[in-house]
PDB file of N, CA and C in Angstrom:
ATOM      1  N   MET O1235      27.799  11.338   9.472  1.00  0.00           N
ATOM      2  CA  MET O1235      26.449  11.484   9.389  1.00  0.00           C
ATOM      3  C   MET O1235      26.335  10.919  10.889  1.00  0.00           C
ATOM      4  N   GLU O1236      25.217  11.844  11.548  1.00  0.00           N
ATOM      5  CA  GLU O1236      24.836  11.214  13.228  1.00  0.00           C
ATOM      6  C   GLU O1236      23.829  10.151  12.802  1.00  0.00           C
ATOM      7  N   GLU O1237      23.717   9.554  14.019  1.00  0.00           N
ATOM      8  CA  GLU O1237      22.889   8.528  13.917  1.00  0.00           C
ATOM      9  C   GLU O1237      21.356   8.671  13.655  1.00  0.00           C
ATOM     10  N   SER O1238      21.076   9.856  14.277  1.00  0.00           N
ATOM     11  CA  SER O1238      19.658  10.508  14.095  1.00  0.00           C
ATOM     12  C   SER O1238      19.398  10.631  12.483  1.00  0.00           C
ATOM     13  N   GLU O1239      20.272  11.110  11.886  1.00  0.00           N
ATOM     14  CA  GLU O1239      20.433  11.429  10.645  1.00  0.00           C
ATOM     15  C   GLU O1239      20.082   9.986   9.531  1.00  0.00           C
ATOM     16  N   LEU O1240      20.828   9.101  10.068  1.00  0.00           N
ATOM     17  CA  LEU O1240      20.786   7.783   9.409  1.00  0.00           C
ATOM     18  C   LEU O1240      19.399   7.254   9.458  1.00  0.00           C
ATOM     19  N   THR O1241      18.798   7.587  10.631  1.00  0.00           N
ATOM     20  CA  THR O1241      17.820   7.010  10.817  1.00  0.00           C
ATOM     21  C   THR O1241      16.627   7.512  10.164  1.00  0.00           C
ATOM     22  N   VAL O1242      16.827   8.787   9.912  1.00  0.00           N
ATOM     23  CA  VAL O1242      15.547   9.549   8.847  1.00  0.00           C
ATOM     24  C   VAL O1242      15.779   9.035   7.683  1.00  0.00           C
ATOM     25  N   PHE O1243      16.986   9.043   7.309  1.00  0.00           N
ATOM     26  CA  PHE O1243      17.232   8.737   5.797  1.00  0.00           C
ATOM     27  C   PHE O1243      16.692   7.416   5.602  1.00  0.00           C
ATOM     28  N   SER O1244      17.201   6.381   6.272  1.00  0.00           N
ATOM     29  CA  SER O1244      16.649   4.918   6.238  1.00  0.00           C
ATOM     30  C   SER O1244      15.030   4.915   6.392  1.00  0.00           C
ATOM     31  N   ASP O1245      14.417   5.589   7.098  1.00  0.00           N
ATOM     32  CA  ASP O1245      13.140   5.566   7.067  1.00  0.00           C
ATOM     33  C   ASP O1245      12.408   6.211   6.014  1.00  0.00           C
ATOM     34  N   LEU O1246      13.159   6.915   5.275  1.00  0.00           N
ATOM     35  CA  LEU O1246      12.577   7.290   3.791  1.00  0.00           C
ATOM     36  C   LEU O1246      12.879   6.713   2.946  1.00  0.00           C
ATOM     37  N   THR O1247      14.037   6.194   2.575  1.00  0.00           N
ATOM     38  CA  THR O1247      14.348   5.167   1.632  1.00  0.00           C
ATOM     39  C   THR O1247      13.608   3.643   1.560  1.00  0.00           C
ATOM     40  N   VAL O1248      13.563   3.330   2.595  1.00  0.00           N
ATOM     41  CA  VAL O1248      13.117   1.827   2.774  1.00  0.00           C
ATOM     42  C   VAL O1248      11.722   1.413   2.373  1.00  0.00           C
ATOM     43  N   PRO O1249      10.716   1.918   2.675  1.00  0.00           N
ATOM     44  CA  PRO O1249       9.690   2.338   1.886  1.00  0.00           C
ATOM     45  C   PRO O1249       9.430   2.222   0.363  1.00  0.00           C
ATOM     46  N   VAL O1250      10.160   3.317  -0.064  1.00  0.00           N
ATOM     47  CA  VAL O1250      10.257   3.277  -1.829  1.00  0.00           C
ATOM     48  C   VAL O1250      10.971   2.035  -2.421  1.00  0.00           C
ATOM     49  N   VAL O1251      11.997   1.686  -1.229  1.00  0.00           N
ATOM     50  CA  VAL O1251      12.656   0.533  -2.060  1.00  0.00           C
ATOM     51  C   VAL O1251      11.686  -0.572  -1.954  1.00  0.00           C
ATOM     52  N   MET O1252      11.131  -1.122  -1.019  1.00  0.00           N
ATOM     53  CA  MET O1252      10.122  -2.224  -0.592  1.00  0.00           C
ATOM     54  C   MET O1252       9.035  -1.984  -1.619  1.00  0.00           C
ATOM     55  N   GLU O1253       8.381  -0.867  -1.866  1.00  0.00           N
ATOM     56  CA  GLU O1253       7.353  -0.590  -2.998  1.00  0.00           C
ATOM     57  C   GLU O1253       7.985  -0.844  -4.360  1.00  0.00           C
ATOM     58  N   ASP O1254       8.905  -0.687  -4.937  1.00  0.00           N
ATOM     59  CA  ASP O1254       9.468  -0.549  -5.827  1.00  0.00           C
ATOM     60  C   ASP O1254       9.553  -2.547  -6.185  1.00  0.00           C
ATOM     61  N   TYR O1255      10.241  -3.148  -5.049  1.00  0.00           N
ATOM     62  CA  TYR O1255      10.292  -4.705  -4.896  1.00  0.00           C
ATOM     63  C   TYR O1255       8.751  -5.468  -5.152  1.00  0.00           C
ATOM     64  N   LYS O1256       7.857  -4.580  -3.998  1.00  0.00           N
ATOM     65  CA  LYS O1256       6.428  -5.409  -4.212  1.00  0.00           C
ATOM     66  C   LYS O1256       5.970  -5.183  -5.801  1.00  0.00           C
ATOM     67  N   SER O1257       6.105  -4.150  -6.273  1.00  0.00           N
ATOM     68  CA  SER O1257       5.529  -3.289  -7.524  1.00  0.00           C
ATOM     69  C   SER O1257       6.182  -4.447  -8.637  1.00  0.00           C
ATOM     70  N   GLU O1258       7.418  -4.872  -8.728  1.00  0.00           N
ATOM     71  CA  GLU O1258       7.897  -5.420  -9.599  1.00  0.00           C
ATOM     72  C   GLU O1258       7.619  -7.006  -9.648  1.00  0.00           C
ATOM     73  N   LYS O1259       7.304  -7.706  -8.207  1.00  0.00           N
ATOM     74  CA  LYS O1259       7.115  -9.034  -8.078  1.00  0.00           C
ATOM     75  C   LYS O1259       5.583  -8.954  -7.906  1.00  0.00           C
ATOM     76  N   LEU O1260       4.365  -8.136  -7.980  1.00  0.00           N
ATOM     77  CA  LEU O1260       3.407  -8.454  -8.203  1.00  0.00           C
ATOM     78  C   LEU O1260       3.217  -8.378  -9.917  1.00  0.00           C
ATOM     79  N   GLU O1261       3.998  -7.425 -10.738  1.00  0.00           N
ATOM     80  CA  GLU O1261       4.088  -7.838 -11.949  1.00  0.00           C
ATOM     81  C   GLU O1261       4.598  -9.202 -12.559  1.00  0.00           C
ATOM     82  N   PHE O1262       5.572  -9.656 -12.075  1.00  0.00           N
ATOM     83  CA  PHE O1262       5.817 -11.138 -12.273  1.00  0.00           C
ATOM     84  C   PHE O1262       4.528 -12.013 -12.036  1.00  0.00           C
ATOM     85  N   LEU O1263       4.048 -11.555 -10.961  1.00  0.00           N
ATOM     86  CA  LEU O1263       3.047 -12.784 -10.536  1.00  0.00           C
ATOM     87  C   LEU O1263       2.091 -12.668 -11.177  1.00  0.00           C
ATOM     88  N   GLN O1264       1.548 -11.309 -12.171  1.00  0.00           N
ATOM     89  CA  GLN O1264       0.727 -11.213 -12.936  1.00  0.00           C
ATOM     90  C   GLN O1264       0.646 -12.048 -14.484  1.00  0.00           C
ATOM     91  N   LYS O1265       2.197 -12.181 -14.649  1.00  0.00           N
ATOM     92  CA  LYS O1265       2.458 -12.504 -16.135  1.00  0.00           C
ATOM     93  C   LYS O1265       2.826 -14.421 -15.809  1.00  0.00           C
ATOM     94  N   ILE O1266       2.742 -14.806 -14.402  1.00  0.00           N
ATOM     95  CA  ILE O1266       2.570 -16.171 -14.293  1.00  0.00           C
ATOM     96  C   ILE O1266       1.050 -16.353 -14.689  1.00  0.00           C
ATOM     97  N   ILE O1267       0.345 -15.772 -13.566  1.00  0.00           N
ATOM     98  CA  ILE O1267      -1.025 -16.143 -13.812  1.00  0.00           C
ATOM     99  C   ILE O1267      -1.472 -15.748 -15.375  1.00  0.00           C
ATOM    100  N   GLU O1268      -1.078 -14.789 -16.059  1.00  0.00           N
ATOM    101  CA  GLU O1268      -1.766 -14.984 -17.695  1.00  0.00           C
ATOM    102  C   GLU O1268      -0.920 -15.911 -18.296  1.00  0.00           C
ATOM    103  N   SER O1269       0.137 -16.562 -17.856  1.00  0.00           N
ATOM    104  CA  SER O1269       0.609 -17.916 -19.016  1.00  0.00           C
ATOM    105  C   SER O1269       0.069 -19.133 -18.355  1.00  0.00           C
ATOM    106  N   LEU O1270      -1.142 -18.822 -17.644  1.00  0.00           N
ATOM    107  CA  LEU O1270      -1.748 -20.295 -17.257  1.00  0.00           C
ATOM    108  C   LEU O1270      -2.618 -20.468 -18.361  1.00  0.00           C
ATOM    109  N   PRO O1271      -3.062 -21.776 -18.768  1.00  0.00           N
ATOM    110  CA  PRO O1271      -3.973 -22.129 -19.748  1.00  0.00           C
ATOM    111  C   PRO O1271      -5.203 -21.536 -19.371  1.00  0.00           C
ATOM    112  N   GLU O1272      -6.133 -20.763 -20.420  1.00  0.00           N
ATOM    113  CA  GLU O1272      -7.183 -20.059 -20.385  1.00  0.00           C
ATOM    114  C   GLU O1272      -8.478 -20.320 -19.102  1.00  0.00           C
ATOM    115  N   ARG O1273      -8.501 -21.722 -19.275  1.00  0.00           N
ATOM    116  CA  ARG O1273      -9.626 -22.236 -18.199  1.00  0.00           C
ATOM    117  C   ARG O1273      -9.181 -22.106 -16.613  1.00  0.00           C
ATOM    118  N   ARG O1274      -7.780 -22.573 -16.781  1.00  0.00           N
ATOM    119  CA  ARG O1274      -7.132 -22.719 -15.629  1.00  0.00           C
ATOM    120  C   ARG O1274      -6.949 -21.470 -15.012  1.00  0.00           C
ATOM    121  N   GLN O1275      -6.695 -20.257 -15.814  1.00  0.00           N
ATOM    122  CA  GLN O1275      -6.312 -18.885 -15.177  1.00  0.00           C
ATOM    123  C   GLN O1275      -7.786 -18.450 -14.693  1.00  0.00           C
ATOM    124  N   LEU O1276      -8.868 -18.508 -15.751  1.00  0.00           N
ATOM    125  CA  LEU O1276     -10.117 -18.607 -15.011  1.00  0.00           C
ATOM    126  C   LEU O1276     -10.230 -18.776 -13.844  1.00  0.00           C
ATOM    127  N   VAL O1277     -10.481 -20.101 -13.347  1.00  0.00           N
ATOM    128  CA  VAL O1277     -10.641 -20.718 -12.454  1.00  0.00           C
ATOM    129  C   VAL O1277      -9.839 -20.024 -11.121  1.00  0.00           C
ATOM    130  N   PHE O1278      -8.752 -19.847 -11.503  1.00  0.00           N
ATOM    131  CA  PHE O1278      -7.954 -18.949 -10.393  1.00  0.00           C
ATOM    132  C   PHE O1278      -8.268 -17.622 -10.284  1.00  0.00           C
ATOM    133  N   LYS O1279      -8.423 -16.997 -11.197  1.00  0.00           N
ATOM    134  CA  LYS O1279      -8.688 -15.366 -10.757  1.00  0.00           C
ATOM    135  C   LYS O1279     -10.343 -15.338 -10.113  1.00  0.00           C
ATOM    136  N   LEU O1280     -11.208 -16.244 -10.597  1.00  0.00           N
ATOM    137  CA  LEU O1280     -12.637 -16.276 -10.012  1.00  0.00           C
ATOM    138  C   LEU O1280     -12.707 -16.753  -8.461  1.00  0.00           C
ATOM    139  N   HIS O1281     -11.693 -17.665  -8.133  1.00  0.00           N
ATOM    140  CA  HIS O1281     -11.283 -18.077  -6.647  1.00  0.00           C
ATOM    141  C   HIS O1281     -10.671 -17.356  -5.713  1.00  0.00           C
ATOM    142  N   ARG O1282      -9.228 -16.848  -6.175  1.00  0.00           N
ATOM    143  CA  ARG O1282      -8.355 -16.403  -5.639  1.00  0.00           C
ATOM    144  C   ARG O1282      -8.417 -14.483  -5.849  1.00  0.00           C
ATOM    145  N   LEU O1283      -9.075 -14.449  -6.699  1.00  0.00           N
ATOM    146  CA  LEU O1283      -9.059 -12.817  -6.908  1.00  0.00           C
ATOM    147  C   LEU O1283     -10.898 -12.234  -6.925  1.00  0.00           C
ATOM    148  N   GLU O1284     -11.692 -12.972  -7.135  1.00  0.00           N
ATOM    149  CA  GLU O1284     -12.795 -12.764  -7.106  1.00  0.00           C
ATOM    150  C   GLU O1284     -13.457 -13.419  -5.835  1.00  0.00           C
ATOM    151  N   GLY O1285     -13.367 -14.387  -5.277  1.00  0.00           N
ATOM    152  CA  GLY O1285     -13.486 -14.896  -3.893  1.00  0.00           C
ATOM    153  C   GLY O1285     -14.962 -15.882  -4.256  1.00  0.00           C
ATOM    154  N   PHE O1286     -15.277 -16.399  -5.356  1.00  0.00           N
ATOM    155  CA  PHE O1286     -15.973 -17.311  -5.914  1.00  0.00           C
ATOM    156  C   PHE O1286     -15.894 -18.878  -5.012  1.00  0.00           C
ATOM    157  N   SER O1287     -16.675 -19.368  -4.367  1.00  0.00           N
ATOM    158  CA  SER O1287     -16.722 -20.740  -4.316  1.00  0.00           C
ATOM    159  C   SER O1287     -16.218 -21.717  -5.316  1.00  0.00           C
ATOM    160  N   TYR O1288     -16.057 -22.743  -4.732  1.00  0.00           N
ATOM    161  CA  TYR O1288     -15.520 -23.870  -5.673  1.00  0.00           C
ATOM    162  C   TYR O1288     -16.838 -24.538  -6.352  1.00  0.00           C
ATOM    163  N   ALA O1289     -17.774 -24.559  -5.706  1.00  0.00           N
ATOM    164  CA  ALA O1289     -19.645 -25.120  -6.124  1.00  0.00           C
ATOM    165  C   ALA O1289     -19.869 -23.743  -7.143  1.00  0.00           C
ATOM    166  N   GLU O1290     -19.553 -22.805  -6.624  1.00  0.00           N
ATOM    167  CA  GLU O1290     -20.064 -21.038  -7.338  1.00  0.00           C
ATOM    168  C   GLU O1290     -19.108 -21.498  -9.009  1.00  0.00           C
ATOM    169  N   ILE O1291     -17.826 -21.743  -8.726  1.00  0.00           N
ATOM    170  CA  ILE O1291     -17.190 -21.610  -9.968  1.00  0.00           C
ATOM    171  C   ILE O1291     -17.607 -22.884 -11.053  1.00  0.00           C
ATOM    172  N   ALA O1292     -17.736 -24.052 -10.416  1.00  0.00           N
ATOM    173  CA  ALA O1292     -18.267 -25.386 -11.041  1.00  0.00           C
ATOM    174  C   ALA O1292     -19.619 -25.162 -11.853  1.00  0.00           C
ATOM    175  N   GLU O1293     -20.511 -24.569 -10.949  1.00  0.00           N
ATOM    176  CA  GLU O1293     -21.846 -24.258 -11.765  1.00  0.00           C
ATOM    177  C   GLU O1293     -21.534 -23.049 -12.970  1.00  0.00           C
ATOM    178  N   LEU O1294     -20.838 -22.184 -12.806  1.00  0.00           N
ATOM    179  CA  LEU O1294     -20.789 -21.050 -13.575  1.00  0.00           C
ATOM    180  C   LEU O1294     -20.035 -21.747 -14.784  1.00  0.00           C
ATOM    181  N   MET O1295     -19.064 -22.434 -14.897  1.00  0.00           N
ATOM    182  CA  MET O1295     -18.433 -22.868 -15.663  1.00  0.00           C
ATOM    183  C   MET O1295     -18.939 -24.392 -16.294  1.00  0.00           C
ATOM    184  N   GLN O1296     -19.781 -24.602 -15.645  1.00  0.00           N
ATOM    185  CA  GLN O1296     -20.293 -25.946 -15.912  1.00  0.00           C
ATOM    186  C   GLN O1296     -19.316 -27.321 -16.222  1.00  0.00           C
ATOM    187  N   ILE O1297     -18.569 -27.358 -14.877  1.00  0.00           N
ATOM    188  CA  ILE O1297     -17.693 -28.380 -14.726  1.00  0.00           C
ATOM    189  C   ILE O1297     -17.850 -28.550 -13.224  1.00  0.00           C
ATOM    190  N   SER O1298     -17.312 -29.884 -13.063  1.00  0.00           N
ATOM    191  CA  SER O1298     -17.491 -30.367 -11.756  1.00  0.00           C
ATOM    192  C   SER O1298     -16.422 -29.900 -10.670  1.00  0.00           C
ATOM    193  N   VAL O1299     -17.172 -29.904  -9.566  1.00  0.00           N
ATOM    194  CA  VAL O1299     -16.232 -28.896  -8.119  1.00  0.00           C
ATOM    195  C   VAL O1299     -14.787 -29.682  -8.487  1.00  0.00           C
ATOM    196  N   ARG O1300     -14.950 -31.460  -8.432  1.00  0.00           N
ATOM    197  CA  ARG O1300     -13.472 -32.101  -8.472  1.00  0.00           C
ATOM    198  C   ARG O1300     -12.433 -31.305  -9.629  1.00  0.00           C
ATOM    199  N   THR O1301     -13.140 -30.960 -10.647  1.00  0.00           N
ATOM    200  CA  THR O1301     -12.549 -30.462 -11.699  1.00  0.00           C
ATOM    201  C   THR O1301     -11.480 -28.950 -11.370  1.00  0.00           C
ATOM    202  N   VAL O1302     -12.590 -28.014 -10.511  1.00  0.00           N
ATOM    203  CA  VAL O1302     -12.098 -26.728 -10.253  1.00  0.00           C
ATOM    204  C   VAL O1302     -10.846 -26.634  -9.314  1.00  0.00           C
ATOM    205  N   GLU O1303     -11.135 -28.103  -8.370  1.00  0.00           N
ATOM    206  CA  GLU O1303     -10.197 -28.352  -7.448  1.00  0.00           C
ATOM    207  C   GLU O1303      -8.695 -28.877  -8.088  1.00  0.00           C
ATOM    208  N   ASP O1304      -9.202 -29.370  -9.508  1.00  0.00           N
ATOM    209  CA  ASP O1304      -7.773 -29.689 -10.063  1.00  0.00           C
ATOM    210  C   ASP O1304      -6.894 -28.726 -10.617  1.00  0.00           C
ATOM    211  N   HIS O1305      -8.028 -28.016 -11.448  1.00  0.00           N
ATOM    212  CA  HIS O1305      -7.822 -26.130 -11.731  1.00  0.00           C
ATOM    213  C   HIS O1305      -6.756 -25.557 -11.012  1.00  0.00           C
ATOM    214  N   LEU O1306      -7.303 -25.520  -9.971  1.00  0.00           N
ATOM    215  CA  LEU O1306      -6.627 -24.716  -8.502  1.00  0.00           C
ATOM    216  C   LEU O1306      -5.697 -25.467  -8.107  1.00  0.00           C
ATOM    217  N   SER O1307      -5.666 -26.753  -7.995  1.00  0.00           N
ATOM    218  CA  SER O1307      -4.408 -27.208  -7.970  1.00  0.00           C
ATOM    219  C   SER O1307      -2.838 -27.123  -8.462  1.00  0.00           C
ATOM    220  N   LYS O1308      -3.287 -27.477  -9.880  1.00  0.00           N
ATOM    221  CA  LYS O1308      -2.603 -27.283 -10.808  1.00  0.00           C
ATOM    222  C   LYS O1308      -1.923 -25.730 -11.060  1.00  0.00           C
ATOM    223  N   SER O1309      -2.807 -24.904 -10.587  1.00  0.00           N
ATOM    224  CA  SER O1309      -2.519 -23.134 -10.763  1.00  0.00           C
ATOM    225  C   SER O1309      -1.081 -23.513  -9.771  1.00  0.00           C
ATOM    226  N   MET O1310      -1.742 -23.723  -8.585  1.00  0.00           N
ATOM    227  CA  MET O1310      -0.868 -23.316  -7.370  1.00  0.00           C
ATOM    228  C   MET O1310       0.346 -24.061  -7.379  1.00  0.00           C
ATOM    229  N   GLN O1311       0.577 -25.057  -8.118  1.00  0.00           N
ATOM    230  CA  GLN O1311       1.878 -26.121  -8.200  1.00  0.00           C
ATOM    231  C   GLN O1311       2.808 -24.876  -9.243  1.00  0.00           C
ATOM    232  N   PHE O1312       1.691 -24.650 -10.242  1.00  0.00           N
ATOM    233  CA  PHE O1312       2.449 -23.766 -11.598  1.00  0.00           C
ATOM    234  C   PHE O1312       3.280 -22.599 -10.937  1.00  0.00           C
ATOM    235  N   ILE O1313       2.184 -21.685 -10.245  1.00  0.00           N
ATOM    236  CA  ILE O1313       2.728 -20.494  -9.376  1.00  0.00           C
ATOM    237  C   ILE O1313       4.009 -20.942  -8.504  1.00  0.00           C
ATOM    238  N   HIS O1314       3.934 -21.757  -8.033  1.00  0.00           N
ATOM    239  CA  HIS O1314       4.911 -21.857  -6.629  1.00  0.00           C
ATOM    240  C   HIS O1314       6.188 -22.240  -7.580  1.00  0.00           C
ATOM    241  N   SER O1315       6.282 -23.008  -8.444  1.00  0.00           N
ATOM    242  CA  SER O1315       7.122 -23.611  -9.297  1.00  0.00           C
ATOM    243  C   SER O1315       8.032 -22.196  -9.954  1.00  0.00           C
ATOM    244  N   GLN O1316       7.036 -21.165 -10.575  1.00  0.00           N
ATOM    245  CA  GLN O1316       7.637 -20.192 -11.358  1.00  0.00           C
ATOM    246  C   GLN O1316       8.295 -19.246 -10.077  1.00  0.00           C
ATOM    247  N   ALA O1317       7.703 -18.864  -9.056  1.00  0.00           N
ATOM    248  CA  ALA O1317       7.915 -17.970  -7.744  1.00  0.00           C
ATOM    249  C   ALA O1317       9.388 -18.612  -7.213  1.00  0.00           C
ATOM    250  N   LYS O1318       9.757 -20.084  -7.171  1.00  0.00           N
ATOM    251  CA  LYS O1318      10.645 -20.491  -6.495  1.00  0.00           C
ATOM    252  C   LYS O1318      11.862 -20.375  -7.597  1.00  0.00           C
ATOM    253  N   GLN O1319      11.639 -20.404  -8.867  1.00  0.00           N
ATOM    254  CA  GLN O1319      12.677 -20.161 -10.143  1.00  0.00           C
ATOM    255  C   GLN O1319      12.909 -18.840  -9.842  1.00  0.00           C
ATOM    256  N   LEU O1320      12.403 -17.783  -9.493  1.00  0.00           N
ATOM    257  CA  LEU O1320      12.556 -16.580  -9.281  1.00  0.00           C
ATOM    258  C   LEU O1320      13.190 -16.071  -8.030  1.00  0.00           C
ATOM    259  N   ILE O1321      13.088 -16.730  -6.867  1.00  0.00           N
ATOM    260  CA  ILE O1321      13.571 -16.836  -5.804  1.00  0.00           C
ATOM    261  C   ILE O1321      15.167 -17.278  -5.790  1.00  0.00           C
ATOM    262  N   ASP O1322      15.039 -18.179  -6.512  1.00  0.00           N
ATOM    263  CA  ASP O1322      16.339 -18.806  -6.971  1.00  0.00           C
ATOM    264  C   ASP O1322      17.493 -18.100  -7.621  1.00  0.00           C
ATOM    265  N   LEU O1323      16.780 -17.514  -8.551  1.00  0.00           N
ATOM    266  CA  LEU O1323      17.610 -16.474  -9.576  1.00  0.00           C
ATOM    267  C   LEU O1323      17.905 -15.151  -8.503  1.00  0.00           C
ATOM    268  N   ASP O1324      17.274 -14.886  -7.762  1.00  0.00           N
ATOM    269  CA  ASP O1324      17.469 -13.752  -6.988  1.00  0.00           C
ATOM    270  C   ASP O1324      18.657 -13.782  -5.929  1.00  0.00           C
ATOM    271  N   LEU O1325      18.388 -15.164  -5.398  1.00  0.00           N
ATOM    272  CA  LEU O1325      19.463 -15.374  -4.525  1.00  0.00           C
ATOM    273  C   LEU O1325      20.696 -15.526  -5.003  1.00  0.00           C
ATOM    274  N   THR O1326      20.834 -16.299  -6.193  1.00  0.00           N
ATOM    275  CA  THR O1326      22.315 -16.470  -6.879  1.00  0.00           C
ATOM    276  C   THR O1326      22.922 -14.873  -7.768  1.00  0.00           C
ATOM    277  N   GLU O1327      22.114 -14.221  -7.520  1.00  0.00           N
ATOM    278  CA  GLU O1327      22.301 -12.679  -8.251  1.00  0.00           C
ATOM    279  C   GLU O1327      22.835 -11.819  -6.763  1.00  0.00           C
ATOM    280  N   ALA O1328      22.333 -12.312  -5.844  1.00  0.00           N
ATOM    281  CA  ALA O1328      22.944 -11.637  -4.684  1.00  0.00           C
ATOM    282  C   ALA O1328      24.200 -11.692  -4.179  1.00  0.00           C
TER     283      ALA O1328
END
């Protein structure tokens, strides 16, 4: 194959592979979020996905802002540890 043909071929396949990779990782992330305890999951989704402020979440859920912060901190620690395990697994399989 000529270099120009390789370039065209790679231009066509890389986005498809990347989309599959992104989709797989997003599904994994969704599963991690869904495995959070119910209230922690709700706080995480309200803040990170819906854009609610800490104060808005606290008022809505009738909890303190400090509790919102705690839920988010623990959620992020859990998500980070689960993602790290996935990355470590990917690296050992490569």
